[in-house]
mmCIF file of C-alpha atoms in Angstrom:
data_model
loop_
_atom_site.group_PDB
_atom_site.id
_atom_site.type_symbol
_atom_site.label_atom_id
_atom_site.label_comp_id
_atom_site.label_asym_id
_atom_site.label_seq_id
_atom_site.Cartn_x
_atom_site.Cartn_y
_atom_site.Cartn_z
ATOM 1 C CA UNK A 56 43.484 22.717 43.986
ATOM 2 C CA UNK A 57 45.168 20.277 41.669
ATOM 3 C CA UNK A 58 46.921 20.991 38.124
ATOM 4 C CA UNK A 59 44.077 20.316 36.167
ATOM 5 C CA UNK A 60 41.696 22.558 37.715
ATOM 6 C CA UNK A 61 44.366 25.278 37.777
ATOM 7 C CA UNK A 62 44.747 24.734 33.992
ATOM 8 C CA UNK A 63 41.209 24.885 33.152
ATOM 9 C CA UNK A 64 40.572 27.886 35.383
ATOM 10 C CA UNK A 65 43.753 29.633 33.503
ATOM 11 C CA UNK A 66 42.461 28.895 30.011
ATOM 12 C CA UNK A 67 38.933 30.053 31.150
ATOM 13 C CA UNK A 68 40.385 33.316 32.031
ATOM 14 C CA UNK A 69 42.326 33.738 29.082
ATOM 15 C CA UNK A 70 39.321 33.118 26.706
ATOM 16 C CA UNK A 71 37.494 35.774 28.968
ATOM 17 C CA UNK A 72 40.228 38.365 28.291
ATOM 18 C CA UNK A 73 40.529 37.312 24.675
ATOM 19 C CA UNK A 74 36.710 37.162 23.929
ATOM 20 C CA UNK A 75 35.183 39.568 26.234
ATOM 21 C CA UNK A 76 31.948 39.873 24.104
ATOM 22 C CA UNK A 77 31.167 36.124 23.782
ATOM 23 C CA UNK A 78 27.976 35.170 25.661
ATOM 24 C CA UNK A 79 27.283 38.516 27.234
ATOM 25 C CA UNK A 80 26.109 40.191 23.767
ATOM 26 C CA UNK A 81 26.747 43.822 23.068
ATOM 27 C CA UNK A 82 26.823 46.838 25.147
ATOM 28 C CA UNK A 83 24.504 49.773 24.862
ATOM 29 C CA UNK A 84 28.163 51.753 24.390
ATOM 30 C CA UNK A 85 28.809 49.000 21.321
ATOM 31 C CA UNK A 86 25.386 50.086 20.073
ATOM 32 C CA UNK A 87 25.860 53.832 20.206
ATOM 33 C CA UNK A 88 28.806 53.315 18.000
ATOM 34 C CA UNK A 89 26.288 52.368 15.423
ATOM 35 C CA UNK A 90 24.312 55.719 15.754
ATOM 36 C CA UNK A 91 25.067 58.725 13.858
ATOM 37 C CA UNK A 92 26.150 61.477 16.606
ATOM 38 C CA UNK A 93 23.482 64.099 15.015
ATOM 39 C CA UNK A 94 20.626 61.945 15.615
ATOM 40 C CA UNK A 95 18.036 63.562 18.048
ATOM 41 C CA UNK A 96 17.478 60.575 20.658
ATOM 42 C CA UNK A 97 18.265 57.044 20.996
ATOM 43 C CA UNK A 98 16.233 54.808 22.417
ATOM 44 C CA UNK A 99 17.727 51.027 23.797
ATOM 45 C CA UNK A 100 14.915 48.358 24.289
ATOM 46 C CA UNK A 101 15.895 45.215 26.508
ATOM 47 C CA UNK A 102 14.520 41.927 25.379
ATOM 48 C CA UNK A 103 12.874 41.882 29.162
ATOM 49 C CA UNK A 104 10.585 44.986 27.941
ATOM 50 C CA UNK A 105 6.963 44.202 27.604
ATOM 51 C CA UNK A 106 6.029 45.592 24.581
ATOM 52 C CA UNK A 107 2.308 45.027 25.368
ATOM 53 C CA UNK A 108 2.700 47.822 28.035
ATOM 54 C CA UNK A 109 2.962 50.623 25.272
ATOM 55 C CA UNK A 110 -0.408 52.125 24.816
ATOM 56 C CA UNK A 111 -1.727 51.610 21.197
ATOM 57 C CA UNK A 112 -2.186 55.539 21.039
ATOM 58 C CA UNK A 113 1.248 56.277 22.135
ATOM 59 C CA UNK A 114 1.747 58.609 19.069
ATOM 60 C CA UNK A 115 -1.085 60.617 20.754
ATOM 61 C CA UNK A 116 1.585 61.507 23.385
ATOM 62 C CA UNK A 117 4.203 62.746 20.974
ATOM 63 C CA UNK A 118 4.086 66.576 20.514
ATOM 64 C CA UNK A 119 3.732 67.918 16.925
ATOM 65 C CA UNK A 120 5.307 71.352 16.965
ATOM 66 C CA UNK A 121 3.170 73.088 14.371
ATOM 67 C CA UNK A 122 -0.124 75.439 14.443
ATOM 68 C CA UNK A 123 -2.255 73.966 11.755
ATOM 69 C CA UNK A 124 -3.642 70.663 12.998
ATOM 70 C CA UNK A 125 -4.786 69.519 9.653
ATOM 71 C CA UNK A 126 -1.269 68.917 8.524
ATOM 72 C CA UNK A 127 -1.126 65.854 10.836
ATOM 73 C CA UNK A 128 -1.560 63.045 8.295
ATOM 74 C CA UNK A 129 -4.344 60.605 8.924
ATOM 75 C CA UNK A 130 -1.650 57.534 9.265
ATOM 76 C CA UNK A 131 0.075 59.243 11.988
ATOM 77 C CA UNK A 132 -0.476 56.007 14.239
ATOM 78 C CA UNK A 133 1.921 54.287 11.655
ATOM 79 C CA UNK A 134 5.033 57.149 12.830
ATOM 80 C CA UNK A 135 5.831 54.629 14.981
ATOM 81 C CA UNK A 136 5.548 50.933 14.046
ATOM 82 C CA UNK A 137 4.929 49.105 17.561
ATOM 83 C CA UNK A 138 4.817 46.053 15.378
ATOM 84 C CA UNK A 139 8.196 46.457 14.437
ATOM 85 C CA UNK A 140 9.274 46.897 18.057
ATOM 86 C CA UNK A 141 7.343 44.069 19.118
ATOM 87 C CA UNK A 142 8.677 41.563 16.532
ATOM 88 C CA UNK A 143 12.613 42.762 17.217
ATOM 89 C CA UNK A 144 11.569 42.687 20.952
ATOM 90 C CA UNK A 145 10.840 38.852 20.749
ATOM 91 C CA UNK A 146 14.325 38.278 19.157
ATOM 92 C CA UNK A 147 16.286 40.334 21.714
ATOM 93 C CA UNK A 148 17.812 43.651 22.619
ATOM 94 C CA UNK A 149 17.609 46.380 19.941
ATOM 95 C CA UNK A 150 17.749 50.121 19.649
ATOM 96 C CA UNK A 151 15.993 52.624 17.704
ATOM 97 C CA UNK A 152 17.057 56.406 16.964
ATOM 98 C CA UNK A 153 15.093 59.339 15.704
ATOM 99 C CA UNK A 154 17.536 60.681 12.916
ATOM 100 C CA UNK A 155 15.205 63.411 11.402
ATOM 101 C CA UNK A 156 11.839 64.825 10.835
ATOM 102 C CA UNK A 157 10.416 65.557 7.433
ATOM 103 C CA UNK A 158 9.180 69.153 7.840
ATOM 104 C CA UNK A 159 6.666 68.655 4.932
ATOM 105 C CA UNK A 160 4.345 66.086 6.262
ATOM 106 C CA UNK A 161 6.167 65.381 9.707
ATOM 107 C CA UNK A 162 7.030 61.918 9.381
ATOM 108 C CA UNK A 163 10.166 61.095 11.238
ATOM 109 C CA UNK A 164 13.112 58.919 9.974
ATOM 110 C CA UNK A 165 13.776 56.074 12.609
ATOM 111 C CA UNK A 166 16.668 53.821 12.489
ATOM 112 C CA UNK A 167 16.267 50.319 13.949
ATOM 113 C CA UNK A 168 19.406 48.376 15.245
ATOM 114 C CA UNK A 169 19.651 44.680 16.041
ATOM 115 C CA UNK A 170 22.133 41.933 16.137
ATOM 116 C CA UNK A 171 19.853 39.287 16.491
ATOM 117 C CA UNK A 172 18.344 39.615 12.714
ATOM 118 C CA UNK A 173 20.460 39.264 9.564
ATOM 119 C CA UNK A 174 19.658 41.064 6.409
ATOM 120 C CA UNK A 175 17.308 38.249 4.990
ATOM 121 C CA UNK A 176 15.188 38.007 8.108
ATOM 122 C CA UNK A 177 15.190 41.762 8.527
ATOM 123 C CA UNK A 178 13.871 41.909 4.866
ATOM 124 C CA UNK A 179 11.405 39.314 5.521
ATOM 125 C CA UNK A 180 10.227 41.533 8.677
ATOM 126 C CA UNK A 181 10.154 44.568 6.634
ATOM 127 C CA UNK A 182 8.085 43.449 3.722
ATOM 128 C CA UNK A 183 5.501 41.413 5.868
ATOM 129 C CA UNK A 184 5.110 44.112 8.171
ATOM 130 C CA UNK A 185 5.047 47.097 5.899
ATOM 131 C CA UNK A 186 3.083 45.126 3.175
ATOM 132 C CA UNK A 187 5.568 46.104 0.607
ATOM 133 C CA UNK A 188 7.977 44.902 -2.126
ATOM 134 C CA UNK A 189 11.698 45.120 -2.180
ATOM 135 C CA UNK A 190 14.469 46.242 -4.312
ATOM 136 C CA UNK A 191 18.239 45.081 -3.886
ATOM 137 C CA UNK A 192 20.791 47.599 -4.291
ATOM 138 C CA UNK A 193 24.568 47.960 -3.696
ATOM 139 C CA UNK A 194 24.180 48.169 0.668
ATOM 140 C CA UNK A 195 21.225 45.960 1.006
ATOM 141 C CA UNK A 196 18.050 46.360 0.139
ATOM 142 C CA UNK A 197 15.381 49.171 -0.288
ATOM 143 C CA UNK A 198 11.503 48.680 0.809
ATOM 144 C CA UNK A 199 9.054 49.955 -1.831
ATOM 145 C CA UNK A 200 5.406 50.376 -1.938
ATOM 146 C CA UNK A 201 2.857 49.290 -5.018
ATOM 147 C CA UNK A 202 3.595 53.010 -6.183
ATOM 148 C CA UNK A 203 7.220 52.384 -6.130
ATOM 149 C CA UNK A 204 7.866 54.925 -3.259
ATOM 150 C CA UNK A 205 10.598 54.583 -0.543
ATOM 151 C CA UNK A 206 9.410 53.002 2.307
ATOM 152 C CA UNK A 207 12.886 52.018 4.065
ATOM 153 C CA UNK A 208 16.132 50.599 3.483
ATOM 154 C CA UNK A 209 18.238 47.738 5.231
ATOM 155 C CA UNK A 210 21.730 47.256 5.406
ATOM 156 C CA UNK A 211 24.179 45.272 7.620
ATOM 157 C CA UNK A 212 28.076 45.765 8.691
ATOM 158 C CA UNK A 213 30.079 44.621 11.606
ATOM 159 C CA UNK A 214 27.466 42.021 13.214
ATOM 160 C CA UNK A 215 24.689 45.116 13.103
ATOM 161 C CA UNK A 216 21.939 45.007 11.071
ATOM 162 C CA UNK A 217 19.933 48.613 10.572
ATOM 163 C CA UNK A 218 16.254 49.319 8.841
ATOM 164 C CA UNK A 219 15.757 52.854 8.176
ATOM 165 C CA UNK A 220 12.330 53.901 7.500
ATOM 166 C CA UNK A 221 11.179 57.262 5.953
ATOM 167 C CA UNK A 222 12.075 59.410 2.746
ATOM 168 C CA UNK A 223 15.815 59.225 2.007
ATOM 169 C CA UNK A 224 16.522 56.229 3.641
ATOM 170 C CA UNK A 225 18.587 54.818 1.203
ATOM 171 C CA UNK A 226 20.992 57.771 1.640
ATOM 172 C CA UNK A 227 20.946 57.477 5.276
ATOM 173 C CA UNK A 228 21.955 53.624 5.106
ATOM 174 C CA UNK A 229 24.866 54.302 2.758
ATOM 175 C CA UNK A 230 25.954 56.926 5.430
ATOM 176 C CA UNK A 231 25.679 54.512 8.211
ATOM 177 C CA UNK A 232 27.724 52.015 6.423
ATOM 178 C CA UNK A 233 30.288 54.525 6.252
ATOM 179 C CA UNK A 234 29.964 55.616 9.834
ATOM 180 C CA UNK A 235 33.247 56.157 11.666
ATOM 181 C CA UNK A 236 33.267 56.081 15.432
ATOM 182 C CA UNK A 237 34.109 59.691 15.817
ATOM 183 C CA UNK A 238 30.964 60.364 14.301
ATOM 184 C CA UNK A 239 28.698 58.391 16.115
ATOM 185 C CA UNK A 240 27.194 58.866 19.818
ATOM 186 C CA UNK A 241 29.919 56.690 21.377
ATOM 187 C CA UNK A 242 32.298 59.632 20.509
ATOM 188 C CA UNK A 243 30.527 61.815 23.202
ATOM 189 C CA UNK A 244 32.280 61.125 26.335
ATOM 190 C CA UNK A 245 29.004 62.763 28.517
ATOM 191 C CA UNK A 246 26.802 60.436 27.069
ATOM 192 C CA UNK A 247 28.813 57.502 27.452
ATOM 193 C CA UNK A 248 29.405 58.141 31.166
ATOM 194 C CA UNK A 249 25.833 57.705 31.794
ATOM 195 C CA UNK A 250 24.627 55.353 28.746
ATOM 196 C CA UNK A 251 25.083 51.746 30.493
ATOM 197 C CA UNK A 252 21.605 50.877 32.336
ATOM 198 C CA UNK A 253 20.141 47.418 33.063
ATOM 199 C CA UNK A 254 16.411 48.992 32.731
ATOM 200 C CA UNK A 255 13.848 47.466 30.476
ATOM 201 C CA UNK A 256 13.893 51.296 28.497
ATOM 202 C CA UNK A 257 16.874 53.619 28.085
ATOM 203 C CA UNK A 258 16.349 56.895 26.659
ATOM 204 C CA UNK A 259 19.525 58.547 25.675
ATOM 205 C CA UNK A 260 19.924 62.390 24.749
ATOM 206 C CA UNK A 261 23.261 64.284 23.695
ATOM 207 C CA UNK A 262 24.133 67.557 23.822
ATOM 208 C CA UNK A 263 23.750 68.036 20.032
ATOM 209 C CA UNK A 264 20.083 67.430 20.392
ATOM 210 C CA UNK A 265 19.861 69.563 23.645
ATOM 211 C CA UNK A 266 21.628 72.412 21.890
ATOM 212 C CA UNK A 267 19.196 71.912 18.975
ATOM 213 C CA UNK A 268 16.416 73.213 21.053
ATOM 214 C CA UNK A 269 18.088 76.671 21.059
ATOM 215 C CA UNK A 270 17.575 77.086 17.405
ATOM 216 C CA UNK A 271 14.204 75.728 16.635
ATOM 217 C CA UNK A 272 12.328 78.071 14.523
ATOM 218 C CA UNK A 273 9.304 79.567 16.029
ATOM 219 C CA UNK A 274 7.664 80.717 12.770
ATOM 220 C CA UNK A 275 5.067 77.714 12.801
ATOM 221 C CA UNK A 276 4.335 77.811 16.610
ATOM 222 C CA UNK A 277 1.538 79.658 18.349
ATOM 223 C CA UNK A 278 2.194 82.055 21.203
ATOM 224 C CA UNK A 279 1.697 79.491 24.009
ATOM 225 C CA UNK A 280 4.325 77.025 22.173
ATOM 226 C CA UNK A 281 6.765 80.133 21.933
ATOM 227 C CA UNK A 282 6.107 80.703 25.780
ATOM 228 C CA UNK A 283 6.915 76.993 26.621
ATOM 229 C CA UNK A 284 9.691 76.955 24.197
ATOM 230 C CA UNK A 285 11.431 80.233 25.735
ATOM 231 C CA UNK A 286 11.184 78.410 29.183
ATOM 232 C CA UNK A 287 12.778 75.310 28.228
ATOM 233 C CA UNK A 288 15.748 77.642 26.557
ATOM 234 C CA UNK A 289 15.873 79.552 29.829
ATOM 235 C CA UNK A 290 15.981 76.119 32.043
ATOM 236 C CA UNK A 291 19.140 74.938 29.545
ATOM 237 C CA UNK A 292 20.909 77.995 29.852
ATOM 238 C CA UNK A 293 20.581 77.687 33.573
ATOM 239 C CA UNK A 294 21.420 73.995 34.289
ATOM 240 C CA UNK A 295 23.784 73.695 31.222
ATOM 241 C CA UNK A 296 23.005 70.005 30.514
ATOM 242 C CA UNK A 297 25.346 67.949 28.292
ATOM 243 C CA UNK A 298 23.961 64.752 28.449
ATOM 244 C CA UNK A 299 20.596 62.908 29.295
ATOM 245 C CA UNK A 300 19.453 59.541 30.361
ATOM 246 C CA UNK A 301 15.907 58.353 31.104
ATOM 247 C CA UNK A 302 15.481 54.677 32.030
ATOM 248 C CA UNK A 303 12.426 52.891 32.676
ATOM 249 C CA UNK A 304 11.999 49.563 34.327
ATOM 250 C CA UNK A 305 8.992 47.881 35.038
ATOM 251 C CA UNK A 306 9.463 44.704 37.422
ATOM 252 C CA UNK A 307 7.604 40.992 37.255
ATOM 253 C CA UNK A 308 6.431 41.465 40.621
ATOM 254 C CA UNK A 309 2.567 41.549 41.516
ATOM 255 C CA UNK A 310 1.614 44.225 41.351
ATOM 256 C CA UNK A 311 4.535 45.607 39.100
ATOM 257 C CA UNK A 312 6.926 48.055 40.221
ATOM 258 C CA UNK A 313 7.408 50.784 37.774
ATOM 259 C CA UNK A 314 11.082 52.785 38.411
ATOM 260 C CA UNK A 315 11.830 55.854 36.550
ATOM 261 C CA UNK A 316 15.409 57.128 36.649
ATOM 262 C CA UNK A 317 16.844 60.047 35.440
ATOM 263 C CA UNK A 318 20.693 60.928 34.934
ATOM 264 C CA UNK A 319 21.859 64.482 33.735
ATOM 265 C CA UNK A 320 25.495 65.529 33.096
ATOM 266 C CA UNK A 321 25.838 69.219 33.610
ATOM 267 C CA UNK A 322 28.700 71.703 33.049
ATOM 268 C CA UNK A 323 32.120 70.939 34.900
ATOM 269 C CA UNK A 324 31.524 66.699 34.840
ATOM 270 C CA UNK A 325 28.631 67.451 37.415
ATOM 271 C CA UNK A 326 25.853 64.738 37.841
ATOM 272 C CA UNK A 327 22.372 64.942 38.454
ATOM 273 C CA UNK A 328 20.339 61.970 39.828
ATOM 274 C CA UNK A 329 16.712 61.481 40.182
ATOM 275 C CA UNK A 330 14.389 58.227 40.757
ATOM 276 C CA UNK A 331 10.811 57.765 40.884
ATOM 277 C CA UNK A 332 9.113 54.298 41.889
ATOM 278 C CA UNK A 333 5.223 53.577 41.392
ATOM 279 C CA UNK A 334 3.295 50.593 42.219
ATOM 280 C CA UNK A 335 -0.584 50.267 42.096
ATOM 281 C CA UNK A 336 -2.905 47.188 42.419
ATOM 282 C CA UNK A 337 -5.458 48.761 40.132
ATOM 283 C CA UNK A 338 -3.827 50.996 37.403
ATOM 284 C CA UNK A 339 -1.759 49.725 34.228
ATOM 285 C CA UNK A 340 0.676 51.574 32.526
ATOM 286 C CA UNK A 341 -1.721 52.493 29.767
ATOM 287 C CA UNK A 342 -4.095 53.874 32.425
ATOM 288 C CA UNK A 343 -1.664 55.869 33.825
ATOM 289 C CA UNK A 344 -0.794 57.440 30.363
ATOM 290 C CA UNK A 345 -3.907 58.108 29.613
ATOM 291 C CA UNK A 346 -4.431 59.676 33.148
ATOM 292 C CA UNK A 347 -1.373 62.060 32.552
ATOM 293 C CA UNK A 348 -2.777 62.665 28.791
ATOM 294 C CA UNK A 349 -6.146 63.835 29.948
ATOM 295 C CA UNK A 350 -5.100 65.759 32.710
ATOM 296 C CA UNK A 351 -3.116 67.905 30.385
ATOM 297 C CA UNK A 352 -6.310 68.945 28.550
#
């Protein structure tokens, strides 16, 4: 090997050490540093994920824990803006977190994170998708409907752009701009230890979210729902989980192979791993979800 080759290799190695993020994009751990530690769950979506596989009626699979079914708004299918997920997905990896739930109408507050879109592009995406106007503020932009009601807020920091939906999104955006690492999910060592995944879809649940189950109020639940909740609490007490990762990966083979993986950190740094693969020459992902839903009725 001549001196020129050695010099080129040396320079390349130095550049790799000095700029480890170049070319590889942000890791899931980097993404967790932008997520408030008290969120209910965080989902990382890879650019390889086929959003079309998500059924149009995905919101039907989300449990609403209350007794009066009439309280569910007619616009429930807008709770999770699949069009926004699709628009972000075609531009690269993105993350979405469940920050909270408005108990008056059971609408979620969601945090969408992207390194592929700047503030201006995210603003255009939001106004076009929600068919709304916008107002500039000190931290970015607010999305408002024709009545002046808040739809969402957009802010940007450290190469990340966020779009937060739901009531109080402007306050949440301000808090996000001031978020320190020790206040984020990146400070949860148990969650970090199992967070990295090459799957199309990765769901991460921290100890804070798991502990929240133990204090869920039962006043609005039916007797059957209370029974289920108590069983979950007993299971949590027995297993003593600290963090949970659920990963879903769908191959490009024909027929496609769906791989579901689960990793659970338990007390004492013990880790439980579980995986399940599925393939069928006829059933699609939507067919399978519908069978699971109808089978539970």
